[in-house]
Short mmCIF file of C-alpha atoms (C1' of nucleotides) in Angstrom, two decimals:
data_model
loop_
_atom_site.label_atom_id
_atom_site.label_comp_id
_atom_site.label_asym_id
_atom_site.label_seq_id
_atom_site.Cartn_x
_atom_site.Cartn_y
_atom_site.Cartn_z
CA MET A 1 -21.43 -8.69 -10.87
CA THR A 2 -21.46 -12.39 -11.79
CA ALA A 3 -20.27 -15.10 -9.64
CA SER A 4 -17.57 -16.37 -11.94
CA ALA A 5 -14.49 -14.40 -13.11
CA ALA A 6 -12.91 -17.03 -15.11
CA GLN A 7 -11.95 -15.89 -18.50
CA THR A 8 -11.90 -18.80 -20.93
CA SER A 9 -8.59 -19.58 -22.01
CA PRO A 10 -7.31 -22.67 -24.23
CA ARG A 11 -7.13 -25.64 -22.19
CA LYS A 12 -3.85 -27.42 -22.32
CA ARG A 13 -3.97 -31.15 -22.76
CA THR A 14 -0.91 -32.90 -21.35
CA GLY A 15 -2.32 -36.28 -21.29
CA ASN A 16 -1.66 -36.16 -17.50
CA GLY A 17 -5.04 -35.14 -16.09
CA ALA A 18 -3.70 -34.92 -12.41
CA ALA A 19 -0.61 -32.92 -13.22
CA ARG A 20 -2.04 -30.46 -15.77
CA ARG A 21 -0.34 -26.92 -15.43
CA ILE A 22 -2.93 -24.27 -14.45
CA ASP A 23 -2.52 -20.81 -15.71
CA ALA A 24 -3.07 -17.83 -13.78
CA ASP A 25 -6.17 -16.70 -15.84
CA GLU A 26 -7.91 -20.06 -15.34
CA ILE A 27 -8.05 -19.78 -11.46
CA GLY A 28 -11.29 -18.70 -10.23
CA LEU A 29 -11.40 -15.94 -7.46
CA ASP A 30 -14.73 -17.06 -6.12
CA GLY A 31 -15.71 -14.74 -3.16
CA LEU A 32 -13.05 -12.18 -4.16
CA ILE A 33 -15.21 -11.18 -7.12
CA GLY A 34 -17.68 -8.79 -5.77
CA HIS A 35 -15.21 -7.54 -3.22
CA ALA A 36 -14.73 -3.83 -3.83
CA GLY A 37 -11.64 -3.75 -1.91
CA TYR A 38 -9.84 -6.34 -4.11
CA ALA A 39 -10.81 -4.51 -7.20
CA VAL A 40 -9.74 -1.12 -5.77
CA ARG A 41 -6.40 -2.48 -4.53
CA ARG A 42 -5.55 -4.08 -7.80
CA PHE A 43 -6.48 -0.84 -9.61
CA GLN A 44 -4.54 1.28 -7.28
CA ILE A 45 -1.48 -0.76 -7.77
CA TRP A 46 -1.73 -0.39 -11.47
CA ILE A 47 -2.28 3.42 -11.22
CA PHE A 48 0.85 3.78 -8.95
CA GLN A 49 3.01 1.74 -11.13
CA ASP A 50 2.01 3.96 -14.14
CA PHE A 51 2.53 7.00 -12.21
CA ILE A 52 5.97 5.91 -11.15
CA LYS A 53 6.98 4.86 -14.75
CA THR A 54 5.61 7.99 -16.16
CA LEU A 55 7.42 10.22 -13.83
CA ARG A 56 10.57 8.01 -13.59
CA GLU A 57 12.59 10.54 -15.67
CA VAL A 58 12.11 13.18 -12.93
CA ASP A 59 12.34 10.52 -10.04
CA ILE A 60 9.10 11.73 -8.34
CA ARG A 61 6.85 9.14 -6.72
CA PRO A 62 3.01 9.57 -5.88
CA THR A 63 3.56 10.72 -2.29
CA GLN A 64 6.38 13.17 -3.24
CA TYR A 65 4.19 14.56 -5.91
CA SER A 66 1.22 15.13 -3.31
CA VAL A 67 3.48 16.85 -0.83
CA LEU A 68 5.00 19.22 -3.46
CA THR A 69 1.48 19.95 -5.05
CA VAL A 70 -0.04 20.77 -1.62
CA ILE A 71 2.81 22.92 -0.57
CA GLY A 72 2.79 24.62 -3.86
CA ALA A 73 -0.87 25.42 -3.60
CA ASN A 74 -0.50 26.51 0.18
CA PRO A 75 2.80 28.10 0.89
CA GLY A 76 3.80 28.45 4.41
CA LEU A 77 1.91 25.34 5.77
CA SER A 78 3.46 23.52 8.91
CA GLN A 79 4.50 20.03 8.55
CA MET A 80 1.63 18.93 10.75
CA ALA A 81 -0.77 20.62 8.49
CA VAL A 82 0.63 18.86 5.47
CA ALA A 83 0.65 15.45 7.39
CA LYS A 84 -2.87 15.79 8.39
CA ARG A 85 -4.20 16.89 5.04
CA LEU A 86 -2.42 14.04 3.21
CA GLY A 87 -2.82 11.37 5.94
CA ILE A 88 0.78 10.94 6.29
CA GLU A 89 2.44 10.16 9.66
CA ARG A 90 4.38 13.28 10.80
CA ALA A 91 7.31 10.98 11.47
CA ARG A 92 7.52 9.76 7.93
CA LEU A 93 6.94 13.41 6.44
CA VAL A 94 10.17 14.47 8.17
CA HIS A 95 12.12 11.99 5.87
CA LEU A 96 10.07 12.82 2.71
CA LEU A 97 10.79 16.55 3.35
CA ASP A 98 14.52 15.73 4.03
CA SER A 99 14.91 14.36 0.54
CA LEU A 100 12.95 17.03 -1.14
CA GLU A 101 14.86 19.72 0.57
CA GLU A 102 18.19 17.99 -0.26
CA ARG A 103 17.02 18.15 -3.91
CA LYS A 104 16.39 21.94 -3.55
CA LEU A 105 12.80 21.67 -4.38
CA LEU A 106 11.56 23.10 -1.07
CA LYS A 107 12.69 24.68 2.02
CA ARG A 108 11.79 24.68 5.76
CA VAL A 109 11.61 28.33 7.10
CA LYS A 110 11.51 28.79 10.86
CA SER A 111 8.06 30.23 11.79
CA LYS A 112 8.42 33.51 13.64
CA SER A 113 4.99 33.19 15.37
CA ASP A 114 5.42 29.59 16.55
CA ARG A 115 9.10 28.78 16.77
CA ARG A 116 8.33 25.12 17.10
CA SER A 117 7.07 24.92 13.54
CA HIS A 118 8.39 25.14 10.04
CA ALA A 119 6.74 27.02 7.29
CA LEU A 120 7.13 25.09 4.02
CA HIS A 121 7.76 26.78 0.84
CA LEU A 122 8.75 25.57 -2.64
CA THR A 123 12.07 27.06 -3.93
CA ALA A 124 12.09 28.92 -7.29
CA GLN A 125 13.60 25.69 -8.71
CA GLY A 126 10.90 23.53 -7.04
CA GLU A 127 8.11 25.80 -8.53
CA THR A 128 9.62 25.28 -12.15
CA ALA A 129 10.18 21.66 -11.44
CA LEU A 130 6.67 20.90 -10.19
CA ALA A 131 5.13 22.49 -13.35
CA GLY A 132 7.13 19.79 -15.27
CA PHE A 133 5.91 17.16 -12.87
CA LYS A 134 2.33 18.20 -13.52
CA ARG A 135 2.63 17.89 -17.14
CA LEU A 136 3.84 14.32 -16.72
CA ALA A 137 1.10 13.55 -14.19
CA ALA A 138 -1.45 14.89 -16.77
CA GLU A 139 0.05 12.42 -19.24
CA HIS A 140 -0.44 9.68 -16.55
CA GLU A 141 -4.05 10.71 -16.15
CA ARG A 142 -4.55 10.16 -19.83
CA HIS A 143 -3.19 6.71 -19.36
CA ILE A 144 -5.98 6.00 -16.86
CA GLU A 145 -8.46 7.43 -19.43
CA GLU A 146 -7.06 4.95 -22.10
CA LYS A 147 -7.23 2.08 -19.73
CA ILE A 148 -11.02 2.63 -18.33
CA GLY A 149 -12.46 5.11 -20.55
CA LYS A 150 -13.09 8.88 -20.17
CA ALA A 151 -16.51 8.58 -18.83
CA ASN A 152 -15.62 5.90 -16.34
CA ARG A 153 -12.74 7.92 -14.93
CA GLU A 154 -15.04 11.04 -14.53
CA ARG A 155 -17.67 8.75 -12.69
CA LEU A 156 -15.06 7.28 -10.56
CA LEU A 157 -13.74 10.65 -9.47
CA GLN A 158 -17.33 11.58 -8.60
CA ILE A 159 -17.96 8.36 -6.51
CA LEU A 160 -14.57 8.99 -4.64
CA ALA A 161 -14.84 12.74 -4.25
CA GLY A 162 -15.52 12.41 -0.45
CA PHE A 163 -12.32 10.59 0.11
CA THR A 164 -9.95 13.35 -0.98
CA MET B 1 -20.88 12.45 -2.32
CA THR B 2 -20.70 16.02 -3.48
CA ALA B 3 -17.82 17.69 -5.12
CA SER B 4 -16.47 19.31 -1.94
CA ALA B 5 -15.25 17.20 0.96
CA ALA B 6 -14.58 20.26 3.15
CA GLN B 7 -16.39 19.91 6.36
CA THR B 8 -17.03 23.47 7.73
CA SER B 9 -15.24 23.96 11.08
CA PRO B 10 -15.26 27.09 13.35
CA ARG B 11 -12.79 29.51 12.21
CA LYS B 12 -10.25 30.13 14.96
CA ARG B 13 -9.75 33.83 15.47
CA THR B 14 -6.44 34.50 17.16
CA GLY B 15 -6.09 38.11 16.55
CA ASN B 16 -2.86 37.35 14.80
CA GLY B 17 -3.52 37.08 11.12
CA ALA B 18 -0.16 35.78 10.12
CA ALA B 19 0.02 32.93 12.66
CA ARG B 20 -3.41 31.62 12.33
CA ARG B 21 -3.75 28.06 12.88
CA ILE B 22 -4.86 26.37 9.56
CA ASP B 23 -7.03 23.28 9.92
CA ALA B 24 -6.60 20.29 7.64
CA ASP B 25 -9.93 20.74 5.93
CA GLU B 26 -9.15 24.32 4.96
CA ILE B 27 -6.16 23.28 2.92
CA GLY B 28 -6.62 23.15 -0.90
CA LEU B 29 -5.41 20.25 -2.88
CA ASP B 30 -5.08 22.01 -6.02
CA GLY B 31 -3.92 19.66 -8.81
CA LEU B 32 -4.66 16.74 -6.57
CA ILE B 33 -8.20 17.17 -7.12
CA GLY B 34 -8.86 15.37 -10.42
CA HIS B 35 -6.17 12.93 -9.87
CA ALA B 36 -7.70 9.46 -10.06
CA GLY B 37 -4.70 7.97 -8.42
CA TYR B 38 -5.07 10.10 -5.15
CA ALA B 39 -8.72 9.51 -4.86
CA VAL B 40 -8.35 5.73 -5.34
CA ARG B 41 -5.38 5.59 -3.00
CA ARG B 42 -7.40 7.27 -0.25
CA PHE B 43 -10.53 5.16 -0.86
CA GLN B 44 -8.25 1.93 -0.78
CA ILE B 45 -6.67 3.02 2.50
CA TRP B 46 -10.29 3.52 3.95
CA ILE B 47 -11.38 0.14 2.60
CA PHE B 48 -8.35 -1.68 4.00
CA GLN B 49 -8.76 0.04 7.39
CA ASP B 50 -12.39 -1.02 7.65
CA PHE B 51 -11.68 -4.50 6.51
CA ILE B 52 -8.91 -4.96 9.07
CA LYS B 53 -11.19 -3.44 11.88
CA THR B 54 -14.14 -5.59 10.75
CA LEU B 55 -12.01 -8.93 10.77
CA ARG B 56 -9.88 -7.93 13.75
CA GLU B 57 -11.67 -10.49 15.98
CA VAL B 58 -10.43 -13.22 13.66
CA ASP B 59 -7.06 -11.54 13.09
CA ILE B 60 -7.26 -11.85 9.11
CA ARG B 61 -5.84 -9.18 7.00
CA PRO B 62 -6.96 -8.51 3.37
CA THR B 63 -4.05 -10.37 1.66
CA GLN B 64 -4.49 -13.39 4.05
CA TYR B 65 -8.29 -13.37 3.17
CA SER B 66 -7.45 -13.34 -0.65
CA VAL B 67 -5.00 -16.28 -0.30
CA LEU B 68 -7.43 -18.50 1.71
CA THR B 69 -10.29 -17.56 -0.73
CA VAL B 70 -8.34 -18.38 -3.81
CA ILE B 71 -7.03 -21.69 -2.25
CA GLY B 72 -10.66 -22.59 -1.02
CA ALA B 73 -12.10 -22.24 -4.53
CA ASN B 74 -9.08 -23.87 -6.16
CA PRO B 75 -7.75 -26.76 -3.92
CA GLY B 76 -4.40 -28.20 -5.03
CA LEU B 77 -3.02 -24.83 -6.39
CA SER B 78 0.77 -24.62 -6.44
CA GLN B 79 2.38 -21.59 -4.67
CA MET B 80 3.44 -20.03 -8.02
CA ALA B 81 -0.13 -20.38 -9.20
CA VAL B 82 -1.46 -18.56 -6.28
CA ALA B 83 1.34 -15.86 -6.42
CA LYS B 84 0.69 -15.12 -10.16
CA ARG B 85 -3.02 -15.00 -9.64
CA LEU B 86 -3.16 -12.55 -6.80
CA GLY B 87 0.00 -10.52 -7.78
CA ILE B 88 2.09 -11.47 -4.75
CA GLU B 89 5.80 -11.97 -4.95
CA ARG B 90 6.40 -15.68 -4.53
CA ALA B 91 9.10 -14.91 -1.87
CA ARG B 92 6.48 -13.06 0.05
CA LEU B 93 3.94 -15.73 -0.19
CA VAL B 94 6.28 -18.18 1.50
CA HIS B 95 5.89 -16.20 4.71
CA LEU B 96 2.11 -15.69 4.35
CA LEU B 97 1.65 -19.38 3.91
CA ASP B 98 4.05 -20.20 6.95
CA SER B 99 1.75 -18.24 9.18
CA LEU B 100 -1.53 -19.68 7.74
CA GLU B 101 -0.07 -23.14 8.09
CA GLU B 102 0.97 -22.58 11.68
CA ARG B 103 -2.52 -21.57 12.35
CA LYS B 104 -3.74 -24.79 10.95
CA LEU B 105 -5.90 -23.00 8.31
CA LEU B 106 -4.15 -24.65 5.38
CA LYS B 107 -1.48 -27.37 4.56
CA ARG B 108 1.17 -27.89 1.95
CA VAL B 109 1.15 -31.27 0.38
CA LYS B 110 4.04 -32.53 -1.72
CA SER B 111 2.91 -32.85 -5.16
CA LYS B 112 3.48 -36.34 -6.66
CA SER B 113 3.66 -35.31 -10.19
CA ASP B 114 6.15 -32.27 -9.84
CA ARG B 115 8.23 -32.89 -6.69
CA ARG B 116 9.39 -29.24 -6.75
CA SER B 117 5.96 -27.91 -5.88
CA HIS B 118 3.48 -27.91 -3.18
CA ALA B 119 -0.33 -28.42 -3.79
CA LEU B 120 -2.10 -26.03 -1.31
CA HIS B 121 -5.36 -27.18 0.52
CA LEU B 122 -7.40 -25.79 3.43
CA THR B 123 -7.69 -27.92 6.26
CA ALA B 124 -11.06 -28.91 7.74
CA GLN B 125 -10.60 -26.31 10.29
CA GLY B 126 -9.64 -23.85 7.47
CA GLU B 127 -12.78 -24.43 5.63
CA THR B 128 -15.03 -23.71 8.66
CA ALA B 129 -13.04 -20.62 9.59
CA LEU B 130 -13.00 -19.27 6.00
CA ALA B 131 -16.89 -19.49 6.01
CA GLY B 132 -16.73 -17.29 9.19
CA PHE B 133 -14.35 -14.77 7.43
CA LYS B 134 -16.57 -14.52 4.49
CA ARG B 135 -19.51 -13.54 6.69
CA LEU B 136 -17.35 -10.74 8.22
CA ALA B 137 -16.15 -9.85 4.85
CA ALA B 138 -19.75 -9.48 3.77
CA GLU B 139 -20.41 -7.27 6.58
CA HIS B 140 -17.36 -5.19 5.56
CA GLU B 141 -18.82 -4.88 2.00
CA ARG B 142 -22.01 -3.47 3.53
CA HIS B 143 -19.96 -0.74 5.22
CA ILE B 144 -18.69 0.30 1.71
CA GLU B 145 -22.26 0.36 0.59
CA GLU B 146 -23.31 2.67 3.49
CA LYS B 147 -20.16 4.91 2.64
CA ILE B 148 -20.61 5.37 -1.09
CA GLY B 149 -24.02 4.02 -1.86
CA LYS B 150 -25.24 0.68 -3.30
CA ALA B 151 -25.46 1.96 -6.71
CA ASN B 152 -22.06 3.56 -6.66
CA ARG B 153 -20.41 0.47 -5.28
CA GLU B 154 -22.01 -1.61 -8.08
CA ARG B 155 -20.80 0.88 -10.79
CA LEU B 156 -17.34 0.89 -9.28
CA LEU B 157 -17.04 -2.94 -9.47
CA GLN B 158 -18.08 -2.68 -13.12
CA ILE B 159 -15.59 -0.13 -13.96
CA LEU B 160 -12.80 -2.04 -12.23
CA ALA B 161 -13.78 -5.42 -13.24
CA GLY B 162 -10.83 -5.71 -15.62
CA PHE B 163 -8.26 -5.38 -12.84
CA THR B 164 -9.26 -8.34 -10.84
"C1'" DT C 1 18.74 -24.80 -18.85
"C1'" DA C 2 14.55 -23.44 -16.62
"C1'" DT C 3 11.37 -23.61 -12.62
"C1'" DT C 4 9.60 -24.18 -7.58
"C1'" DG C 5 10.10 -23.16 -3.26
"C1'" DT C 6 13.16 -20.92 -0.09
"C1'" DT C 7 16.29 -17.58 2.21
"C1'" DA C 8 18.23 -13.13 2.44
"C1'" DT C 9 18.90 -8.25 1.84
"C1'" DA C 10 17.25 -3.55 0.89
"C1'" DC C 11 13.99 -0.26 0.47
"C1'" DT C 12 9.00 1.85 1.28
"C1'" DC C 13 5.46 2.49 4.17
"C1'" DT C 14 2.71 2.33 8.70
"C1'" DA C 15 2.31 2.57 13.39
"C1'" DT C 16 4.39 3.68 17.95
"C1'" DA C 17 6.98 5.60 21.28
"C1'" DA C 18 10.07 8.83 23.18
"C1'" DC C 19 12.83 13.04 23.19
"C1'" DT C 20 13.66 18.57 22.57
"C1'" DA C 21 12.14 22.92 22.24
"C1'" DT C 22 8.87 25.40 22.44
"C1'" DA C 23 3.73 27.05 23.57
"C1'" DT D 1 0.34 20.43 30.11
"C1'" DA D 2 0.17 20.06 25.29
"C1'" DT D 3 2.17 20.60 20.53
"C1'" DA D 4 5.86 20.54 16.38
"C1'" DG D 5 9.35 18.48 14.88
"C1'" DT D 6 12.62 14.76 15.27
"C1'" DT D 7 14.71 10.25 15.96
"C1'" DA D 8 14.26 5.27 16.68
"C1'" DT D 9 12.01 0.84 16.35
"C1'" DA D 10 9.06 -2.85 14.64
"C1'" DG D 11 6.16 -4.67 11.35
"C1'" DA D 12 3.96 -4.98 6.65
"C1'" DG D 13 4.76 -4.96 1.97
"C1'" DT D 14 7.64 -4.69 -2.46
"C1'" DA D 15 11.66 -5.77 -5.18
"C1'" DT D 16 15.71 -8.45 -6.10
"C1'" DA D 17 19.13 -11.87 -6.10
"C1'" DA D 18 20.76 -16.24 -5.11
"C1'" DC D 19 20.55 -21.17 -3.77
"C1'" DA D 20 18.93 -26.36 -3.70
"C1'" DA D 21 15.96 -29.63 -5.60
"C1'" DT D 22 13.82 -30.91 -9.34
"C1'" DA D 23 12.01 -30.64 -14.19
#
DNA sequence: TATTGTTATACTCTATAACTATA
DNA sequence: TATAGTTATAGAGTATAACAATA
């Protein structure tokens, strides 16, 4: 990690030293270089944008995908359990589930053992749809591989395994 | 950082098999494991929370820090240039600058060469304050090292260097 | 015509608090 | 009492569109 991030780009000579237009790639980041948080944030934005674009045809966003995947793998989970596992506020999960339920991808079933809670299940339609979402998500992962390299993606997953 | 994040927790025996309470760390993520986006997003949330906590005493958030750092390293930048460089919407930057200007950390100076634009500068007070913010930010980076290891943090920065 | 800074609107997400029905 | 789900609200943050001043 060196101190300067400035990629060289052709200097524009305008004849007016003071007013020269400065391109974004000429601007130094100074202390921001070497900040893991900044790099991770920019990378995360890139990843989400690619995910959203790749799954646009099915109108599924990253959080919706994570909710469906976890319920698919653990049928009968309560809303609290899903919220805790994914780090989503339970108040926010209510709305996420509302929209997924309206789209007939999952259903809330009254729990018999604890009548306060709902058991969450994918519908048959939801199971089928999720399989399609997963194929598109795999395509998205390949985009990441193309961007940073297969080995780097693997290494990244190893480094961050503790945060899942 | 091992492959499994599950901390073992005492199983709760209720005598009611069907209704047993499921702890968050018992829930499988299925397809989410192996998704770079999910791991990166969780990591990014952890980093931002630690940054906000570490710089709470000076009331500076990650985006504010990045704006001050870039202006400090490139005095006289226009709002458009800062917005482009950091990937912030120019409409959003207006409000960010408003609050930083109210706090006397920076000032907008009318550009003489292009009277549409403002040249951004730190105030003397802003320079001094930024030095303190940088010390706290460095402390935050050490937290990351403690969390994932020094070598892994370095490797991460290398992998993501292209996104800054 | 195009660009800079600004204002405004809508939608996503986070963070809380409070309410209800249960436990 | 405490918990699960819900509703509501406020503040970030993102995404747009439109406007005035200026290029």
